[in-house]
Amino acid sequence: MEHAFSAATRRADLDAATTQAVDLLVIGGGVTGAGIARDAAMRGYSTVLVDAGDFGRGASSRSSRLIHGGLRYLEHGWLRLVFESSRERAILLRIAPHLVRPAPFLFPVHAASRVGRWTLGAGLWLYDALSLFRNVHAHRSLGRTGVRRLEPALRDQDLKGGAVYWDAQCDDARLTLATARSAHRHGARVANYVAVTGLEKASGRVRGAVVEDRVTGERCALHAHVVVNATGPWTDAVRRLDEPSAAPLLRPTKGSHVVVPRQRIGHTEALTLTSPLDGRVMFVLPWGDHSIIGTTDTDITEVLDEPLADAADITYLLRSANAYFPNARLNPDDVVAAWAGYRPLLDVPGTTSTAAVPREHRIVEGASGLITIAGGKLTTYRSMAAEVVDLVARRLRAVDGRSLVRHAATGTEPLPGGEVADLGLLARDLTDEGFDDGLARALVGRYGSEAAAVANLVRREPALGEWIVPGLPVIAADVVHQARREMAMTVADVMIRRTHLYHTHTGQATDAASTVARLLGRELGWSEATAEEQAQAYRDEATRMRRAITPR
Ligand SMILES: Cc1cc2nc3c(=O)[nH]c(=O)nc-3n(C[C@H](O)[C@H](O)[C@H](O)COP(=O)(O)OP(=O)(O)OC[C@H]3O[C@@H](n4cnc5c(N)ncnc54)[C@H](O)[C@@H]3O)c2cc1C
């Protein structure tokens, strides 16, 4: 059955949420908040989830897109985190096979590498052991020739050997969206573009929030027995709405990535490297015809609404990659797109380097009862959510004596689109029906089993089969589907977080902004003038991101 998740469900959910108090209000629709809402709704608690912008517009769409045990964490002795992350990797591969895909990672070792061959071998044995030897495949050590055979473009000079190990790559923004949609399917009321501007209190206890609808500008109050602050990098700002003098829990750092055409580097595998500039672990990751190079890790003084990668980030990433792929001679003109995000890291006094700040999380309860979850990783969001909802369940029992619901099947029930055994077969079904091969694979990659719903739109209205940009596998039906089933509210929602056209084909996405706005406008009831304003807003955003990385 088709399950709507749209501007209309958003409006209906907001109206219902303002008239009826619920068990739980979750502030923040990044992966953490979406995970909490899903878990709570699955336990049967009445739940509202709001985000000030689009789902995942914060860290959850700006990550390295890895669902990983965290090989580098072994250096810091964070074994518990690696163990938990490895378990979660296995679960996410199962419940969202279209969005989380296993990938082999090559870790080459050169003479001057900070990590030598023996250390790497021992580390990878431990890495496999912490997944109880149930990783997709066990790691494999390679000699110099083995590495060269796998990755001929890699720097040959001083190459000693290396190893291949397994982790997973994911679509972070779509994983977040799928989690929010799953919460909605289980009865949560869910709305994007709704910002919490204040907290409602009764007798010193938090009992809800004042929110602003960023689409209409309206303000209203939402009431709940328990309120959870899951706002990632904005955690401390929301805590200050509760306790103006609260000491910060976080020490966010900024991380940037760049995208370059894959053929400019000439690699096939995902690579784990240590930057020769400062010894930090970094990645060069295949992403379709492109490569993602990341990431930087720098302290910040302020959490901005829209962090941008800058020219210094680009220089660091390109110089680091060039050291491993000297023939590539990457330069800023090769950069197709870039993004930056803030890691919501815990502030642990005494840690000197940003890399040494633990990636673990903390759950804190304020004197007013506001529950805050701080820190964590995309990979571990599901287990973090379960821990938060365990606490919520105890607090709800204290409110009215109801019995504890201890468990939700979040680890076994597939996320929307994840009910699929064989992605290849699904794509072949679409090709048999006449869909272009590349388009069929792209649709299945984006929507999993729900690709059939997009195909249905085309069957009903063949004009929706038209490609938005010639040669790129995104069609008009994508936009319609995203408006009806994925609550796309702006052109940027489509371009940046739901199709990633911005990240791979920035120029073409800019050219297609008016087409997307027209399609979206048809669904959302925009006038022609509004559609053009929306297209221009996206073009302005893309220009701003481009300018920030252009050397002066
Ligand atoms: C550069 C980088 C690389 C990373 N790489 C990886 C990786 O490869 N693997 C991995 O596992 N993890 C990775 N992470 C970490 C991971 O991305 C984050 O831990 C995770 O996405 C945090 O999710 P979150 O929901 O807590 O925060 P966010 O995704 O930032 O969500 C917080 C949300 O709160 C909303 N919000 C804020 N204030 C309000 C308000 N007043 N009212 C309503 N809503 C509000 C925001 O709009 C936002 O959507 C990376 C992070 C970065 C920055």
Tab-separated table of N, CA, C and O in Angstrom, residues 336-382:
chain	number	residue	atom	x	y	z
A	336	VAL	N	34.078	18.973	-8.359
A	336	VAL	CA	32.718	19.078	-8.877
A	336	VAL	C	31.807	19.692	-7.803
A	336	VAL	O	30.949	20.514	-8.083
A	337	ALA	N	31.992	19.267	-6.576
A	337	ALA	CA	31.169	19.774	-5.470
A	337	ALA	C	31.915	19.520	-4.167
A	337	ALA	O	32.905	18.764	-4.136
A	338	ALA	N	31.445	20.150	-3.126
A	338	ALA	CA	32.060	19.947	-1.804
A	338	ALA	C	30.980	20.121	-0.759
A	338	ALA	O	29.959	20.773	-1.014
A	339	TRP	N	31.175	19.510	0.384
A	339	TRP	CA	30.256	19.770	1.489
A	339	TRP	C	31.028	19.753	2.794
A	339	TRP	O	32.114	19.179	2.875
A	340	ALA	N	30.457	20.405	3.780
A	340	ALA	CA	31.071	20.428	5.108
A	340	ALA	C	29.992	20.214	6.139
A	340	ALA	O	28.834	20.590	5.932
A	341	GLY	N	30.363	19.579	7.236
A	341	GLY	CA	29.408	19.369	8.322
A	341	GLY	C	30.116	19.452	9.657
A	341	GLY	O	31.354	19.437	9.717
A	342	TYR	N	29.324	19.568	10.700
A	342	TYR	CA	29.893	19.586	12.045
A	342	TYR	C	29.681	18.232	12.703
A	342	TYR	O	28.556	17.733	12.765
A	343	ARG	N	30.766	17.665	13.220
A	343	ARG	CA	30.628	16.426	13.994
A	343	ARG	C	30.153	16.805	15.399
A	343	ARG	O	30.818	17.609	16.062
A	344	PRO	N	29.065	16.229	15.855
A	344	PRO	CA	28.610	16.569	17.209
A	344	PRO	C	29.400	15.781	18.257
A	344	PRO	O	28.883	14.844	18.864
A	345	LEU	N	30.654	16.148	18.465
A	345	LEU	CA	31.513	15.351	19.354
A	345	LEU	C	31.390	15.802	20.797
A	345	LEU	O	31.215	16.995	21.081
A	346	LEU	N	31.520	14.851	21.709
A	346	LEU	CA	31.470	15.177	23.129
A	346	LEU	C	32.692	16.012	23.518
A	346	LEU	O	33.790	15.785	23.002
A	347	ASP	N	32.475	16.961	24.416
A	347	ASP	CA	33.597	17.756	24.915
A	347	ASP	C	34.234	16.992	26.071
A	347	ASP	O	33.664	16.925	27.161
A	348	VAL	N	35.378	16.385	25.797
A	348	VAL	CA	36.047	15.623	26.851
A	348	VAL	C	37.308	16.385	27.246
A	348	VAL	O	38.248	16.461	26.456
A	349	PRO	N	37.300	16.989	28.465
A	349	PRO	CA	38.451	17.790	28.863
A	349	PRO	C	39.741	16.972	28.762
A	349	PRO	O	39.750	15.773	29.060
A	350	GLY	N	40.806	17.612	28.306
A	350	GLY	CA	42.102	16.925	28.282
A	350	GLY	C	42.452	16.340	26.930
A	350	GLY	O	43.605	16.009	26.686
A	351	THR	N	41.463	16.205	26.007
A	351	THR	CA	41.828	15.671	24.683
A	351	THR	C	42.445	16.799	23.873
A	351	THR	O	41.896	17.889	23.803
A	352	THR	N	43.602	16.491	23.308
A	352	THR	CA	44.340	17.549	22.627
A	352	THR	C	43.991	17.628	21.149
A	352	THR	O	43.632	18.674	20.633
A	353	SER	N	44.042	16.485	20.445
A	353	SER	CA	43.765	16.563	19.010
A	353	SER	C	42.295	16.238	18.756
A	353	SER	O	41.655	15.503	19.519
A	354	THR	N	41.746	16.789	17.664
A	354	THR	CA	40.341	16.544	17.327
A	354	THR	C	40.111	15.058	17.068
A	354	THR	O	39.054	14.523	17.390
A	355	ALA	N	41.108	14.384	16.481
A	355	ALA	CA	40.957	12.958	16.162
A	355	ALA	C	40.808	12.112	17.422
A	355	ALA	O	40.255	11.010	17.385
A	356	ALA	N	41.332	12.630	18.558
A	356	ALA	CA	41.301	11.839	19.787
A	356	ALA	C	40.021	12.042	20.591
A	356	ALA	O	39.832	11.425	21.638
A	357	VAL	N	39.129	12.923	20.101
A	357	VAL	CA	37.877	13.132	20.830
A	357	VAL	C	36.991	11.895	20.605
A	357	VAL	O	36.746	11.505	19.462
A	358	PRO	N	36.520	11.260	21.673
A	358	PRO	CA	35.761	10.026	21.503
A	358	PRO	C	34.514	10.232	20.655
A	358	PRO	O	33.888	11.282	20.692
A	359	ARG	N	34.143	9.196	19.891
A	359	ARG	CA	32.954	9.256	19.033
A	359	ARG	C	31.775	8.627	19.766
A	359	ARG	O	30.787	8.238	19.142
A	360	GLU	N	31.867	8.497	21.073
A	360	GLU	CA	30.767	7.875	21.802
A	360	GLU	C	29.693	8.915	22.130
A	360	GLU	O	29.848	10.085	21.809
A	361	HIS	N	28.618	8.462	22.751
A	361	HIS	CA	27.529	9.389	23.031
A	361	HIS	C	27.231	9.443	24.526
A	361	HIS	O	27.688	8.586	25.283
A	362	ARG	N	26.493	10.458	24.918
A	362	ARG	CA	26.060	10.582	26.316
A	362	ARG	C	24.607	10.995	26.340
A	362	ARG	O	24.173	11.803	25.514
A	363	ILE	N	23.874	10.447	27.304
A	363	ILE	CA	22.476	10.861	27.474
A	363	ILE	C	22.402	11.619	28.796
A	363	ILE	O	22.853	11.115	29.832
A	364	VAL	N	21.892	12.838	28.722
A	364	VAL	CA	21.897	13.701	29.900
A	364	VAL	C	20.465	14.157	30.163
A	364	VAL	O	19.735	14.488	29.223
A	365	GLU	N	20.090	14.182	31.440
A	365	GLU	CA	18.739	14.649	31.781
A	365	GLU	C	18.849	15.932	32.589
A	365	GLU	O	19.528	15.957	33.626
A	366	GLY	N	18.220	17.004	32.124
A	366	GLY	CA	18.281	18.270	32.850
A	366	GLY	C	17.352	18.257	34.054
A	366	GLY	O	16.511	17.364	34.190
A	367	ALA	N	17.501	19.292	34.909
A	367	ALA	CA	16.665	19.379	36.113
A	367	ALA	C	15.185	19.444	35.737
A	367	ALA	O	14.313	19.013	36.500
A	368	SER	N	14.892	19.978	34.556
A	368	SER	CA	13.497	20.114	34.117
A	368	SER	C	12.970	18.833	33.478
A	368	SER	O	11.815	18.772	33.069
A	369	GLY	N	13.840	17.843	33.307
A	369	GLY	CA	13.418	16.593	32.670
A	369	GLY	C	13.748	16.520	31.188
A	369	GLY	O	13.500	15.496	30.546
A	370	LEU	N	14.304	17.615	30.608
A	370	LEU	CA	14.673	17.551	29.187
A	370	LEU	C	15.782	16.507	29.006
A	370	LEU	O	16.807	16.559	29.676
A	371	ILE	N	15.523	15.565	28.119
A	371	ILE	CA	16.528	14.524	27.855
A	371	ILE	C	17.326	14.928	26.617
A	371	ILE	O	16.739	15.237	25.566
A	372	THR	N	18.647	14.945	26.739
A	372	THR	CA	19.505	15.310	25.614
A	372	THR	C	20.393	14.136	25.264
A	372	THR	O	20.967	13.501	26.140
A	373	ILE	N	20.495	13.869	23.957
A	373	ILE	CA	21.459	12.869	23.499
A	373	ILE	C	22.536	13.621	22.728
A	373	ILE	O	22.236	14.365	21.800
A	374	ALA	N	23.772	13.407	23.154
A	374	ALA	CA	24.881	14.154	22.552
A	374	ALA	C	25.935	13.179	22.052
A	374	ALA	O	26.197	12.159	22.681
A	375	GLY	N	26.534	13.524	20.905
A	375	GLY	CA	27.626	12.700	20.370
A	375	GLY	C	27.104	11.573	19.505
A	375	GLY	O	25.971	11.606	19.012
A	376	GLY	N	27.939	10.552	19.322
A	376	GLY	CA	27.529	9.385	18.549
A	376	GLY	C	27.936	9.446	17.094
A	376	GLY	O	28.660	10.345	16.665
A	377	LYS	N	27.457	8.459	16.348
A	377	LYS	CA	27.806	8.297	14.941
A	377	LYS	C	26.557	7.894	14.166
A	377	LYS	O	25.622	7.348	14.733
A	378	LEU	N	26.633	8.118	12.882
A	378	LEU	CA	25.567	7.615	12.009
A	378	LEU	C	25.414	6.102	12.202
A	378	LEU	O	24.304	5.582	12.377
A	379	THR	N	26.531	5.412	12.210
A	379	THR	CA	26.530	3.947	12.274
A	379	THR	C	25.758	3.416	13.478
A	379	THR	O	25.076	2.400	13.378
A	380	THR	N	25.872	4.101	14.610
A	380	THR	CA	25.305	3.555	15.842
A	380	THR	C	23.956	4.179	16.208
A	380	THR	O	23.477	4.026	17.328
A	381	TYR	N	23.335	4.884	15.258
A	381	TYR	CA	22.135	5.658	15.615
A	381	TYR	C	21.028	4.773	16.177
A	381	TYR	O	20.297	5.170	17.073
A	382	ARG	N	20.890	3.555	15.661
A	382	ARG	CA	19.774	2.705	16.050
A	382	ARG	C	19.913	2.268	17.519
A	382	ARG	O	18.957	2.316	18.295
